Amino acid sequence: MTPFQPAADIARAVRAGDRSATEVVEPFLDRIAERADVTNAFVTVLEDRARERAREVDAQIERGEDPGPLAGVPLAVKDLTEHIEGVRNTYGLEPLSDNVAEETTVTVRRLEAAGAVIVGTTNTPELGHTPLTYNELQGPTGTPFDPDRNAGGSSGGSAAALADGLTALATGSDVGGSLRNPASCCGVVSVKPSFGLVPKQTRPDAFYSHSPFGVLGPMARTVEDAGLMLDALAGQSDVDPFSVPAEGDYHDAATAGVPAGAFAVGYTPDLDRFAVEESVRTVCGTAVDALADAGTAVADVTVGGPSKPDMTFDYGKQATVYFATIVDRLEDEHPELDIEGEHAGDVPPSLLNTLGMGRGHGADDYMDANVGRTAFYDAVEDTLDGLDALAVPVLATPPLPNGADFPTEIDGENVSGLPMDWMLSWPFNMSGHPAVTVPAGLTDDGLPVGLQLVGHRYDEERLLSLAAAYERANPWSYPGAE
């Protein structure tokens, strides 16, 4: 069993007694130690804790107990809003480099209750504020396909760890594409679930994640593994007033073998708004053609609604207020923290600019953005009528070099140099539609490109069945996989 073995296969072997969880975790810990400097994916590696947890899983097996559907599966946790009691939790902030979490969040508790073995925490930009994973504390995280190029963000550490065989599963979060963007840059699978399907534990403000819709979700190397992990994460929890019951069986949906011919998909290479590099259009178009060749009904579609400048303005208002609010809450919790004052030199200008913009918006600005969101939501609903999903590129270009600015020109078109011109992901945080990101393929330069399959709200089962059919039509492998 290699570090690139699917999580579902690991769990089956451990539950059947064919492999011990202790035997499983060691190759992952060895590979993390050997390749720690290649992508810089991990913030904290939990060797002793992982070994102890693996022994607990083995003891359950010996007692004839079922340790759960993720039995013995190595898993990494993004070093942001999910945390583990007694483990360092930095939020990507240099001033919080020694901060230790005082409790374990509900998602982590659920994953461990399902049998997972947590091997460490993964890198993220400060507060997850940008779609490139770099911070003053840890430095940049690169994609295993070319470590000099960024893994994307803000869940870049999780995506890179998966693609490099350092973990079998990982958590991520998404306010504007932070599950999907790194999945695209690293060639992995992610699920941005419908709002509320996976509970968030945010105190003292349990209500802030609705504008824009911020969610937690699974990251994996296969659609089956993503479905298996979503089963463990999903469902109502009293810690989250927005959480909803999980009514599906996501692993079954991902493994049901529904034929590609059972689906209808609408394809838009640019969401009728974005400049998209020709290499991305080519890779995504070829991937969608393969799905059509397998039997899926594919049609070119247009998505109406507000103009891109209006949508960008509305998203910017709510996203910047969102991050300004996070800083206020974090500074209340950590009185020694002063991000815009004493510690301004310890964070990048991009975070300070984000906070400055957020503090410049009034409550009426913040609420007015919902009118544009509603118009885009209606447009997506209209386009999805009669379809199972929309297929849309995740990013306008392949992974960017570490240290690079966002593009000011894409496909010969001048753009603003803001991340909203580079990502085709954030509009669906405005509308709340779920999305499964799958690897579309490689450019001629060997760089990964991701495709997001955007579905009906709370229809993750159908979306995962489609993603599995896509996966069968578009096989995928990783650098270093044996």
CSV table of C-alpha atoms in Angstrom, one decimal:
chain,number,residue,atom,x,y,z
A,1,MET,CA,0.0,0.0,0.0
A,2,THR,CA,1.6,3.3,-1.2
A,3,PRO,CA,1.0,6.9,-0.1
A,4,PHE,CA,-1.0,7.4,-3.3
A,5,GLN,CA,-3.5,4.6,-2.4
A,6,PRO,CA,-7.1,5.8,-2.4
A,7,ALA,CA,-8.5,6.5,1.1
A,8,ALA,CA,-11.4,4.2,0.5
A,9,ASP,CA,-9.0,1.3,-0.2
A,10,ILE,CA,-7.0,2.1,2.9
A,11,ALA,CA,-10.2,2.1,5.1
A,12,ARG,CA,-11.4,-1.2,3.6
A,13,ALA,CA,-8.1,-2.9,4.2
A,14,VAL,CA,-7.9,-1.6,7.8
A,15,ARG,CA,-11.5,-2.5,8.7
A,16,ALA,CA,-11.0,-6.0,7.2
A,17,GLY,CA,-7.8,-6.5,9.2
A,18,ASP,CA,-5.7,-6.8,6.1
A,19,ARG,CA,-3.5,-3.9,7.2
A,20,SER,CA,-3.1,-2.2,10.5
A,21,ALA,CA,-3.6,1.6,10.9
A,22,THR,CA,-0.1,1.6,12.4
A,23,GLU,CA,1.4,0.1,9.2
A,24,VAL,CA,-0.6,2.5,7.1
A,25,VAL,CA,0.5,5.8,8.8
A,26,GLU,CA,4.3,5.2,8.8
A,27,PRO,CA,4.9,5.5,5.0
A,28,PHE,CA,2.9,8.8,5.0
A,29,LEU,CA,5.0,10.1,7.9
A,30,ASP,CA,8.2,9.0,6.2
A,31,ARG,CA,7.2,10.7,3.0
A,32,ILE,CA,6.3,13.9,4.8
A,33,ALA,CA,9.7,13.9,6.4
A,34,GLU,CA,11.5,13.2,3.1
A,35,ARG,CA,9.5,15.8,1.1
A,36,ALA,CA,8.8,18.5,3.6
A,37,ASP,CA,10.8,21.1,1.7
A,38,VAL,CA,9.5,20.2,-1.8
A,39,THR,CA,6.1,21.9,-1.6
A,40,ASN,CA,6.1,23.3,1.9
A,41,ALA,CA,2.6,21.9,2.4
A,42,PHE,CA,2.6,21.3,6.2
A,43,VAL,CA,2.7,23.8,9.1
A,44,THR,CA,2.7,21.3,11.9
A,45,VAL,CA,3.4,17.5,11.6
A,46,LEU,CA,1.8,15.4,14.3
A,47,GLU,CA,3.9,12.3,14.3
A,48,ASP,CA,3.4,11.2,17.9
A,49,ARG,CA,-0.3,12.0,17.9
A,50,ALA,CA,-0.8,10.2,14.5
A,51,ARG,CA,0.9,7.1,15.8
A,52,GLU,CA,-1.1,7.1,19.0
A,53,ARG,CA,-4.3,7.6,17.1
A,54,ALA,CA,-3.4,4.7,14.7
A,55,ARG,CA,-2.8,2.4,17.7
A,56,GLU,CA,-6.3,3.4,19.0
A,57,VAL,CA,-7.8,2.4,15.7
A,58,ASP,CA,-5.9,-0.9,15.7
A,59,ALA,CA,-7.1,-1.6,19.3
A,60,GLN,CA,-10.7,-1.1,18.2
A,61,ILE,CA,-10.3,-3.6,15.4
A,62,GLU,CA,-8.8,-6.1,17.9
A,63,ARG,CA,-11.8,-5.7,20.1
A,64,GLY,CA,-14.1,-6.4,17.2
A,65,GLU,CA,-15.3,-2.9,17.0
A,66,ASP,CA,-15.9,-0.9,13.8
A,67,PRO,CA,-13.7,2.2,14.0
A,68,GLY,CA,-15.6,3.9,11.2
A,69,PRO,CA,-15.7,4.4,7.4
A,70,LEU,CA,-12.4,6.3,7.5
A,71,ALA,CA,-10.6,3.7,9.6
A,72,GLY,CA,-6.8,4.4,9.6
A,73,VAL,CA,-7.0,6.9,6.8
A,74,PRO,CA,-4.3,9.7,7.1
A,75,LEU,CA,-5.8,13.1,7.0
A,76,ALA,CA,-4.5,16.7,7.1
A,77,VAL,CA,-6.4,19.7,8.5
A,78,LYS,CA,-6.1,23.2,7.1
A,79,ASP,CA,-4.5,25.5,9.7
A,80,LEU,CA,-7.3,28.1,9.8
A,81,THR,CA,-10.8,27.9,11.3
A,82,GLU,CA,-10.6,24.1,11.9
A,83,HIS,CA,-8.4,23.2,14.8
A,84,ILE,CA,-7.4,20.5,17.3
A,85,GLU,CA,-7.2,20.9,21.1
A,86,GLY,CA,-3.5,21.2,22.1
A,87,VAL,CA,-2.2,21.7,18.6
A,88,ARG,CA,-0.7,24.9,17.1
A,89,ASN,CA,-3.3,26.9,15.2
A,90,THR,CA,-1.7,29.9,13.4
A,91,TYR,CA,-4.3,31.1,10.9
A,92,GLY,CA,-1.3,31.7,8.7
A,93,LEU,CA,-0.3,34.7,10.9
A,94,GLU,CA,3.2,35.2,12.1
A,95,PRO,CA,2.0,37.0,15.3
A,96,LEU,CA,0.0,33.8,16.2
A,97,SER,CA,2.9,31.4,15.4
A,98,ASP,CA,2.8,29.9,18.9
A,99,ASN,CA,-1.0,30.0,19.4
A,100,VAL,CA,-2.4,26.6,20.6
A,101,ALA,CA,-6.1,25.7,20.1
A,102,GLU,CA,-8.1,25.2,23.3
A,103,GLU,CA,-10.8,23.0,21.7
A,104,THR,CA,-11.4,20.7,18.7
A,105,THR,CA,-13.9,21.9,16.1
A,106,VAL,CA,-16.9,19.8,15.2
A,107,THR,CA,-15.6,18.8,11.7
A,108,VAL,CA,-12.4,17.4,13.2
A,109,ARG,CA,-14.3,15.6,15.8
A,110,ARG,CA,-16.5,14.0,13.2
A,111,LEU,CA,-13.5,12.9,11.1
A,112,GLU,CA,-11.7,11.3,14.0
A,113,ALA,CA,-15.0,9.6,15.1
A,114,ALA,CA,-15.1,8.1,11.6
A,115,GLY,CA,-11.6,6.6,12.2
A,116,ALA,CA,-9.3,9.1,10.5
A,117,VAL,CA,-5.7,9.6,11.6
A,118,ILE,CA,-4.7,13.2,11.6
A,119,VAL,CA,-1.1,13.6,10.4
A,120,GLY,CA,-0.7,17.4,10.6
A,121,THR,CA,-2.0,20.9,9.7
A,122,THR,CA,-1.5,22.5,6.3
A,123,ASN,CA,-0.4,25.9,5.1
A,124,THR,CA,-2.7,28.8,4.2
A,125,PRO,CA,-2.3,32.5,3.5
A,126,GLU,CA,-3.0,34.8,6.4
A,127,LEU,CA,-6.7,34.3,7.4
A,128,GLY,CA,-7.2,32.6,4.0
A,129,HIS,CA,-7.6,36.1,2.5
A,130,THR,CA,-6.1,35.4,-1.0
A,131,PRO,CA,-6.1,32.5,-3.6
A,132,LEU,CA,-2.4,32.1,-3.4
A,133,THR,CA,-0.8,30.1,-0.5
A,134,TYR,CA,1.9,32.2,1.0
A,135,ASN,CA,2.4,33.8,4.4
A,136,GLU,CA,5.1,35.6,6.3
A,137,LEU,CA,5.3,32.7,8.8
A,138,GLN,CA,5.6,29.7,6.5
A,139,GLY,CA,6.5,31.0,3.1
A,140,PRO,CA,4.9,29.8,-0.2
A,141,THR,CA,3.4,26.3,-0.9
A,142,GLY,CA,4.1,25.0,-4.4
A,143,THR,CA,2.2,22.6,-6.6
A,144,PRO,CA,3.9,19.2,-6.9
A,145,PHE,CA,3.6,19.5,-10.7
A,146,ASP,CA,6.1,22.4,-10.5
A,147,PRO,CA,7.1,23.5,-7.0
A,148,ASP,CA,8.2,26.9,-8.3
A,149,ARG,CA,4.5,27.6,-9.1
A,150,ASN,CA,2.0,28.2,-6.3
A,151,ALA,CA,-0.4,25.6,-5.1
A,152,GLY,CA,-3.3,28.1,-5.1
A,153,GLY,CA,-5.3,29.1,-2.1
A,154,SER,CA,-6.3,29.4,0.4
A,155,SER,CA,-6.3,25.6,0.9
A,156,GLY,CA,-3.1,25.2,-0.9
A,157,GLY,CA,-1.3,23.2,1.7
A,158,SER,CA,-4.0,20.6,1.8
A,159,ALA,CA,-4.1,20.3,-2.0
A,160,ALA,CA,-0.3,20.1,-2.3
A,161,ALA,CA,-0.1,17.5,0.4
A,162,LEU,CA,-2.7,15.3,-1.4
A,163,ALA,CA,-1.1,15.7,-4.8
A,164,ASP,CA,2.3,14.8,-3.4
A,165,GLY,CA,1.2,11.7,-1.5
A,166,LEU,CA,1.7,13.2,2.0
A,167,THR,CA,-1.9,12.5,3.1
A,168,ALA,CA,-4.9,10.6,1.8
A,169,LEU,CA,-7.5,13.2,2.6
A,170,ALA,CA,-7.5,16.8,3.7
A,171,THR,CA,-9.9,19.5,4.8
A,172,GLY,CA,-10.4,22.9,3.1
A,173,SER,CA,-12.6,25.9,3.2
A,174,ASP,CA,-14.0,28.2,0.6
A,175,VAL,CA,-15.2,31.9,0.6
A,176,GLY,CA,-14.3,32.7,-3.0
A,177,GLY,CA,-12.8,29.5,-4.4
A,178,SER,CA,-10.4,28.3,-1.7
A,179,LEU,CA,-11.3,24.7,-2.1
A,180,ARG,CA,-11.5,24.8,-5.9
A,181,ASN,CA,-8.6,27.0,-6.8
A,182,PRO,CA,-5.9,24.9,-5.1
A,183,ALA,CA,-7.6,21.7,-6.4
A,184,SER,CA,-7.2,23.1,-9.9
A,185,CYS,CA,-3.5,24.1,-9.3
A,186,CYS,CA,-2.7,20.7,-7.8
A,187,GLY,CA,-4.9,18.3,-9.8
A,188,VAL,CA,-7.1,17.1,-6.9
A,189,VAL,CA,-10.8,16.7,-6.2
A,190,SER,CA,-12.7,19.1,-3.9
A,191,VAL,CA,-16.3,19.5,-3.0
A,192,LYS,CA,-17.7,23.0,-2.2
A,193,PRO,CA,-20.9,21.9,-0.6
A,194,SER,CA,-24.2,23.7,-0.4
A,195,PHE,CA,-24.3,26.3,2.4
A,196,GLY,CA,-25.0,24.6,5.8
A,197,LEU,CA,-24.4,21.0,4.7
A,198,VAL,CA,-21.1,20.9,6.6
A,199,PRO,CA,-21.3,22.7,9.9
A,200,LYS,CA,-18.9,25.5,10.8
A,201,GLN,CA,-17.9,26.2,14.4
A,202,THR,CA,-17.4,30.0,14.6
A,203,ARG,CA,-17.5,31.8,17.9
A,204,PRO,CA,-18.3,34.3,19.2
A,205,ASP,CA,-20.1,35.0,15.9
A,206,ALA,CA,-21.9,31.9,14.6
A,207,PHE,CA,-23.7,33.9,11.8
A,208,TYR,CA,-21.0,35.7,9.8
A,209,SER,CA,-20.4,33.1,7.0
A,210,HIS,CA,-23.4,33.8,4.9
A,211,SER,CA,-22.1,36.9,3.0
A,212,PRO,CA,-20.5,35.6,0.9
A,213,PHE,CA,-21.3,32.0,1.5
A,214,GLY,CA,-18.3,30.5,3.3
A,215,VAL,CA,-18.2,26.7,3.6
A,216,LEU,CA,-15.9,23.8,4.7
A,217,GLY,CA,-15.5,20.8,2.5
A,218,PRO,CA,-13.4,17.7,1.6
A,219,MET,CA,-10.4,17.4,-0.6
A,220,ALA,CA,-9.2,14.1,-2.0
A,221,ARG,CA,-7.5,12.4,-5.0
A,222,THR,CA,-10.6,10.5,-6.1
A,223,VAL,CA,-14.3,11.3,-6.3
A,224,GLU,CA,-15.1,8.2,-4.2
A,225,ASP,CA,-12.8,9.4,-1.5
A,226,ALA,CA,-14.4,12.9,-1.5
A,227,GLY,CA,-17.8,11.3,-1.2
A,228,LEU,CA,-16.6,9.1,1.7
A,229,MET,CA,-15.2,12.1,3.5
A,230,LEU,CA,-18.3,14.2,2.9
A,231,ASP,CA,-20.4,11.5,4.5
A,232,ALA,CA,-18.4,12.0,7.7
A,233,LEU,CA,-18.5,15.8,7.6
A,234,ALA,CA,-22.1,16.5,6.6
A,235,GLY,CA,-25.1,17.0,8.8
A,236,GLN,CA,-26.8,19.3,11.3
A,237,SER,CA,-24.9,20.4,14.4
A,238,ASP,CA,-26.1,22.7,17.2
A,239,VAL,CA,-22.8,24.6,17.0
A,240,ASP,CA,-23.9,26.0,13.6
A,241,PRO,CA,-27.3,27.8,13.3
A,242,PHE,CA,-27.1,27.5,9.5
A,243,SER,CA,-26.4,23.8,9.4
A,244,VAL,CA,-28.9,21.4,7.8
A,245,PRO,CA,-29.5,17.6,8.0
A,246,ALA,CA,-27.6,15.5,5.6
A,247,GLU,CA,-30.1,13.5,3.6
A,248,GLY,CA,-27.8,11.8,1.1
A,249,ASP,CA,-25.3,9.0,1.0
A,250,TYR,CA,-22.5,10.7,-0.8
A,251,HIS,CA,-20.1,7.7,-0.9
A,252,ASP,CA,-22.8,5.5,-2.5
A,253,ALA,CA,-23.5,8.3,-5.0
A,254,ALA,CA,-19.8,8.4,-6.0
A,255,THR,CA,-19.6,4.6,-6.4
A,256,ALA,CA,-23.0,3.9,-7.9
A,257,GLY,CA,-21.6,3.6,-11.4
A,258,VAL,CA,-24.3,5.8,-13.0
A,259,PRO,CA,-23.4,5.9,-16.7
A,260,ALA,CA,-22.3,9.1,-18.3
A,261,GLY,CA,-25.3,8.9,-20.6
A,262,ALA,CA,-27.6,9.6,-17.6
A,263,PHE,CA,-26.5,13.2,-17.3
A,264,ALA,CA,-27.0,16.5,-19.1
A,265,VAL,CA,-24.3,19.2,-18.7
A,266,GLY,CA,-24.1,22.8,-19.9
A,267,TYR,CA,-20.6,24.0,-20.7
A,268,THR,CA,-19.3,27.6,-20.6
A,269,PRO,CA,-15.6,28.2,-21.0
A,270,ASP,CA,-15.7,31.7,-19.6
A,271,LEU,CA,-19.0,32.1,-17.7
A,272,ASP,CA,-19.7,34.8,-20.3
A,273,ARG,CA,-17.7,37.2,-18.2
A,274,PHE,CA,-14.0,36.2,-18.0
A,275,ALA,CA,-10.9,36.4,-20.1
A,276,VAL,CA,-9.5,32.8,-20.1
A,277,GLU,CA,-6.1,31.7,-21.4
A,278,GLU,CA,-6.3,29.5,-24.5
A,279,SER,CA,-4.4,26.7,-22.8
A,280,VAL,CA,-7.1,26.5,-20.2
A,281,ARG,CA,-9.9,26.6,-22.8
A,282,THR,CA,-8.2,23.8,-24.7
A,283,VAL,CA,-7.7,21.5,-21.7
A,284,CYS,CA,-11.2,22.1,-20.3
A,285,GLY,CA,-12.8,21.7,-23.8
A,286,THR,CA,-11.0,18.4,-24.3
A,287,ALA,CA,-12.2,17.2,-20.9
A,288,VAL,CA,-15.8,18.1,-21.6
A,289,ASP,CA,-15.5,16.4,-25.0
A,290,ALA,CA,-14.4,13.2,-23.3
A,291,LEU,CA,-17.5,13.4,-21.1
A,292,ALA,CA,-19.6,13.8,-24.2
A,293,ASP,CA,-17.9,10.9,-25.9
A,294,ALA,CA,-18.8,8.8,-22.9
A,295,GLY,CA,-22.4,9.6,-23.5
A,296,THR,CA,-23.2,12.7,-21.5
A,297,ALA,CA,-25.4,15.3,-23.2
A,298,VAL,CA,-23.3,18.4,-23.4
A,299,ALA,CA,-24.5,21.7,-24.7
A,300,ASP,CA,-22.9,25.1,-24.9
A,301,VAL,CA,-24.8,27.5,-22.6
A,302,THR,CA,-24.8,31.2,-21.6
A,303,VAL,CA,-25.2,32.5,-18.1
A,304,GLY,CA,-27.0,35.8,-17.8
A,305,GLY,CA,-27.4,38.1,-14.8
A,306,PRO,CA,-25.3,41.1,-13.7
A,307,SER,CA,-22.2,42.3,-15.5
A,308,LYS,CA,-18.8,41.1,-14.3
A,309,PRO,CA,-17.9,44.7,-13.0
A,310,ASP,CA,-21.1,44.8,-11.0
A,311,MET,CA,-20.7,41.3,-9.6
A,312,THR,CA,-17.0,42.1,-8.7
A,313,PHE,CA,-18.1,45.2,-6.9
A,314,ASP,CA,-20.8,43.3,-4.9
A,315,TYR,CA,-18.5,40.4,-4.1
A,316,GLY,CA,-15.8,42.8,-3.1
A,317,LYS,CA,-18.0,44.6,-0.6
A,318,GLN,CA,-19.1,41.5,1.2
A,319,ALA,CA,-15.8,39.6,1.1
A,320,THR,CA,-13.8,42.5,2.4
A,321,VAL,CA,-16.3,43.1,5.2
A,322,TYR,CA,-16.2,39.4,6.0
A,323,PHE,CA,-12.4,39.5,6.5
A,324,ALA,CA,-12.5,42.8,8.5
A,325,THR,CA,-15.1,41.1,10.8
A,326,ILE,CA,-12.8,38.0,11.2
A,327,VAL,CA,-10.0,40.3,12.3
A,328,ASP,CA,-12.2,42.1,14.8
A,329,ARG,CA,-13.3,38.7,16.3
A,330,LEU,CA,-9.7,37.3,16.3
A,331,GLU,CA,-8.3,40.4,18.0
A,332,ASP,CA,-11.1,40.2,20.7
A,333,GLU,CA,-10.0,36.6,21.3
A,334,HIS,CA,-6.3,37.5,21.3
A,335,PRO,CA,-5.9,41.0,22.8
A,336,GLU,CA,-2.1,40.9,22.0
A,337,LEU,CA,-2.9,40.9,18.3
A,338,ASP,CA,-3.0,44.2,16.4
A,339,ILE,CA,-2.9,43.4,12.7
A,340,GLU,CA,-3.5,46.9,11.4
A,341,GLY,CA,-1.2,48.5,14.0
A,342,GLU,CA,1.7,47.0,15.8
A,343,HIS,CA,1.7,43.8,13.7
A,344,ALA,CA,1.1,45.5,10.3
A,345,GLY,CA,4.7,44.8,9.3
A,346,ASP,CA,4.1,41.1,9.9
A,347,VAL,CA,1.3,40.6,7.3
A,348,PRO,CA,1.3,41.3,3.6
A,349,PRO,CA,-0.1,44.5,2.1
A,350,SER,CA,-2.8,42.5,0.4
A,351,LEU,CA,-4.4,41.7,3.7
A,352,LEU,CA,-4.1,45.3,5.0
A,353,ASN,CA,-5.7,46.5,1.7
A,354,THR,CA,-8.5,44.0,2.1
A,355,LEU,CA,-9.2,45.1,5.7
A,356,GLY,CA,-9.1,48.8,4.7
A,357,MET,CA,-11.7,48.3,1.9
A,358,GLY,CA,-13.9,46.3,4.3
A,359,ARG,CA,-13.9,49.0,6.9
A,360,GLY,CA,-14.9,51.5,4.2
A,361,HIS,CA,-18.2,49.9,3.5
A,362,GLY,CA,-21.4,50.7,5.4
A,363,ALA,CA,-24.2,48.4,6.4
A,364,ASP,CA,-26.3,49.6,3.4
A,365,ASP,CA,-23.5,48.8,1.0
A,366,TYR,CA,-23.1,45.4,2.5
A,367,MET,CA,-26.9,44.6,2.2
A,368,ASP,CA,-27.3,46.2,-1.3
A,369,ALA,CA,-24.9,43.6,-2.7
A,370,ASN,CA,-27.6,41.0,-2.1
A,371,VAL,CA,-29.7,42.4,-4.9
A,372,GLY,CA,-26.9,41.6,-7.4
A,373,ARG,CA,-26.4,38.2,-5.8
A,374,THR,CA,-30.0,37.4,-6.3
A,375,ALA,CA,-29.9,38.3,-9.9
A,376,PHE,CA,-26.9,36.0,-10.5
A,377,TYR,CA,-28.6,33.2,-8.5
A,378,ASP,CA,-31.7,33.5,-10.7
A,379,ALA,CA,-29.5,33.4,-13.8
A,380,VAL,CA,-27.7,30.2,-12.7
A,381,GLU,CA,-31.0,28.6,-11.8
A,382,ASP,CA,-32.4,29.5,-15.2
A,383,THR,CA,-29.3,28.0,-16.9
A,384,LEU,CA,-29.4,24.8,-14.8
A,385,ASP,CA,-33.1,24.2,-15.7
A,386,GLY,CA,-33.1,20.8,-17.4
A,387,LEU,CA,-29.4,20.2,-16.7
A,388,ASP,CA,-27.6,18.3,-14.0
A,389,ALA,CA,-24.6,20.7,-13.8
A,390,LEU,CA,-22.6,23.5,-15.4
A,391,ALA,CA,-19.0,22.8,-16.4
A,392,VAL,CA,-16.8,25.8,-15.9
A,393,PRO,CA,-13.0,26.3,-15.7
A,394,VAL,CA,-11.9,27.1,-12.2
A,395,LEU,CA,-9.1,29.5,-13.0
A,396,ALA,CA,-8.3,31.7,-16.0
A,397,THR,CA,-4.7,30.5,-16.2
A,398,PRO,CA,-2.6,27.6,-15.1
A,399,PRO,CA,-0.8,27.9,-11.7
A,400,LEU,CA,1.1,31.1,-11.2
A,401,PRO,CA,4.8,31.3,-10.2
A,402,ASN,CA,5.5,31.8,-6.5
A,403,GLY,CA,5.9,35.5,-5.8
A,404,ALA,CA,4.0,36.5,-9.0
A,405,ASP,CA,1.3,39.2,-9.0
A,406,PHE,CA,-2.1,38.4,-10.4
A,407,PRO,CA,-2.3,38.8,-14.2
A,408,THR,CA,-2.9,42.2,-15.7
A,409,GLU,CA,-3.4,40.6,-19.1
A,410,ILE,CA,-5.2,37.3,-19.9
A,411,ASP,CA,-5.7,36.0,-23.4
A,412,GLY,CA,-4.7,39.3,-24.8
A,413,GLU,CA,-7.2,41.2,-22.8
A,414,ASN,CA,-6.2,43.8,-20.2
A,415,VAL,CA,-7.6,42.9,-16.7
A,416,SER,CA,-7.4,44.6,-13.3
A,417,GLY,CA,-4.7,42.5,-11.7
A,418,LEU,CA,-7.1,41.6,-8.9
A,419,PRO,CA,-7.7,38.0,-8.0
A,420,MET,CA,-11.4,38.2,-9.1
A,421,ASP,CA,-10.2,38.4,-12.7
A,422,TRP,CA,-8.1,35.2,-12.2
A,423,MET,CA,-10.8,33.1,-10.5
A,424,LEU,CA,-14.0,31.8,-12.1
A,425,SER,CA,-15.0,30.4,-8.7
A,426,TRP,CA,-16.2,33.3,-6.6
A,427,PRO,CA,-19.5,33.9,-8.4
A,428,PHE,CA,-20.8,30.6,-7.0
A,429,ASN,CA,-20.0,31.7,-3.5
A,430,MET,CA,-22.4,34.6,-4.2
A,431,SER,CA,-25.1,32.2,-5.4
A,432,GLY,CA,-24.5,29.3,-3.1
A,433,HIS,CA,-24.5,26.5,-5.7
A,434,PRO,CA,-22.4,23.5,-4.8
A,435,ALA,CA,-19.4,22.6,-7.0
A,436,VAL,CA,-17.2,19.5,-7.4
A,437,THR,CA,-13.7,20.3,-8.9
A,438,VAL,CA,-12.1,17.6,-10.9
A,439,PRO,CA,-8.8,17.5,-12.8
A,440,ALA,CA,-9.3,18.5,-16.4
A,441,GLY,CA,-5.8,17.6,-17.6
A,442,LEU,CA,-2.4,19.2,-18.2
A,443,THR,CA,-1.3,22.0,-20.4
A,444,ASP,CA,1.5,21.4,-22.9
A,445,ASP,CA,3.9,22.7,-20.2
A,446,GLY,CA,2.7,19.9,-17.8
A,447,LEU,CA,0.6,22.2,-15.5
A,448,PRO,CA,-2.7,21.1,-14.1
A,449,VAL,CA,-6.0,22.6,-15.0
A,450,GLY,CA,-9.2,22.1,-13.0
A,451,LEU,CA,-12.9,22.0,-14.1
A,452,GLN,CA,-15.7,22.8,-11.7
A,453,LEU,CA,-19.0,21.0,-12.0
A,454,VAL,CA,-21.6,23.3,-10.6
A,455,GLY,CA,-24.9,21.7,-9.6
A,456,HIS,CA,-28.3,22.3,-8.0
A,457,ARG,CA,-28.3,23.3,-4.3
A,458,TYR,CA,-28.3,20.4,-1.9
A,459,ASP,CA,-28.0,17.9,-4.8
A,460,GLU,CA,-24.5,16.8,-4.0
A,461,GLU,CA,-25.4,13.1,-4.6
A,462,ARG,CA,-26.2,13.8,-8.3
A,463,LEU,CA,-23.2,16.0,-8.6
A,464,LEU,CA,-20.8,13.3,-7.2
A,465,SER,CA,-22.4,10.7,-9.5
A,466,LEU,CA,-21.6,12.9,-12.4
A,467,ALA,CA,-18.1,13.6,-11.2
A,468,ALA,CA,-17.5,9.9,-10.9
A,469,ALA,CA,-18.7,9.4,-14.5
A,470,TYR,CA,-16.4,12.2,-15.5
A,471,GLU,CA,-13.5,10.6,-13.6
A,472,ARG,CA,-14.0,7.3,-15.5
A,473,ALA,CA,-13.9,9.1,-18.8
A,474,ASN,CA,-10.8,11.1,-17.8
A,475,PRO,CA,-8.2,9.0,-15.9
A,476,TRP,CA,-5.6,10.9,-13.9
A,477,SER,CA,-2.3,10.3,-12.2
A,478,TYR,CA,0.2,12.3,-10.0
A,479,PRO,CA,3.9,13.0,-10.2
A,480,GLY,CA,5.7,10.4,-8.1
A,481,ALA,CA,2.8,8.0,-8.0
A,482,GLU,CA,3.9,4.4,-8.4
